[in-house]
Amino acid sequence: MTNEIPDAAPGEPVTEKLALAWTHTARFLTTASQLVHLPATELPEIAFVGRSNAGKSTAINTLAQQKRLAFASKTPGRTQHINLFELGPREAPDALFADLPGYGYAAVNKSAKLRWQKVMADYLAVRRSLSGVVLMVDSRLGLTDLDRQLLEFVAARVATGEIRLLVLLTKADKLNRKEADAALRATGEFLAGMATENADVSVTLFSALKKQGVGDVALALHAWAHPAAA
């Protein structure tokens, strides 16, 4: 893996190739089970969240073009840490990805669920360096009650424009065109309720298997981390 990132020419828009080269630099930084153990940082932090079976780790690995950057456990709900990944040149990283534990898996005991619900809610509400949230939703299921609860945690910060929100409708290759359009429409209607003059909220179809949406998502995340270049 190389960390040499091509530069866009002055005044030229960032290309999909450059954005994907940037996401490819992602590398493990640290892991923490509590917020107090996360490093303080001035770098923009982009959090990936979603149900345990929504394809979150797979989506992160696909964006980074790395097979095992984010560990996809065969037992959903097992990962109970926040994992941070650095992006950009090793000597001058310019952003962080935060992989949050999947939620909603029935086999996880109640005390662990409650503890992690609080850790995630606190992270989403108060993490100062958080600049964007990518919510992974299984396109076949749409937004669940737990997904809506998570969106409530971030609604206030999204409304002010403090953090951006992107919903990825994962496993889109499982849908036909009519089903995909319906999934987009239903999710978009719900997100419209979060819209304000300052909010940056969007939704897109995503398939790790077919690489659908990968380039567009990389461009969006690059723009979040590099607003001056967007």
mmCIF file of C-alpha atoms in Angstrom, residues 124 130-133 150-166 191 193-202:
data_model
loop_
_atom_site.group_PDB
_atom_site.id
_atom_site.type_symbol
_atom_site.label_atom_id
_atom_site.label_comp_id
_atom_site.label_asym_id
_atom_site.label_seq_id
_atom_site.Cartn_x
_atom_site.Cartn_y
_atom_site.Cartn_z
ATOM 1 C CA LEU A 124 -22.239 11.152 18.566
ATOM 2 C CA LEU A 130 -16.639 14.494 14.691
ATOM 3 C CA SER A 131 -17.361 16.135 11.343
ATOM 4 C CA GLY A 132 -19.487 13.530 9.565
ATOM 5 C CA VAL A 133 -21.533 10.384 10.088
ATOM 6 C CA LEU A 150 -29.343 6.849 16.144
ATOM 7 C CA LEU A 151 -30.418 9.633 13.804
ATOM 8 C CA GLU A 152 -32.108 11.317 16.768
ATOM 9 C CA PHE A 153 -28.752 11.291 18.583
ATOM 10 C CA VAL A 154 -27.133 13.309 15.793
ATOM 11 C CA ALA A 155 -30.107 15.409 14.692
ATOM 12 C CA ALA A 156 -29.182 18.535 16.641
ATOM 13 C CA ARG A 157 -25.593 18.611 15.368
ATOM 14 C CA VAL A 158 -26.718 17.843 11.820
ATOM 15 C CA ALA A 159 -29.252 20.666 11.945
ATOM 16 C CA THR A 160 -26.567 23.242 12.701
ATOM 17 C CA GLY A 161 -24.227 21.910 10.025
ATOM 18 C CA GLU A 162 -21.668 20.932 12.672
ATOM 19 C CA ILE A 163 -21.640 17.399 11.297
ATOM 20 C CA ARG A 164 -22.700 16.031 7.913
ATOM 21 C CA LEU A 165 -24.800 12.938 7.359
ATOM 22 C CA LEU A 166 -24.695 10.357 4.577
ATOM 23 C CA LEU A 191 -34.314 12.471 6.063
ATOM 24 C CA GLY A 193 -37.482 15.891 8.274
ATOM 25 C CA MET A 194 -33.882 16.600 9.320
ATOM 26 C CA ALA A 195 -33.325 19.228 6.638
ATOM 27 C CA THR A 196 -32.432 22.770 7.662
ATOM 28 C CA GLU A 197 -30.727 25.663 5.923
ATOM 29 C CA ASN A 198 -27.376 24.494 7.302
ATOM 30 C CA ALA A 199 -27.814 20.710 7.200
ATOM 31 C CA ASP A 200 -25.842 18.537 4.776
ATOM 32 C CA VAL A 201 -27.867 15.326 4.519
ATOM 33 C CA SER A 202 -27.841 12.811 1.674
#
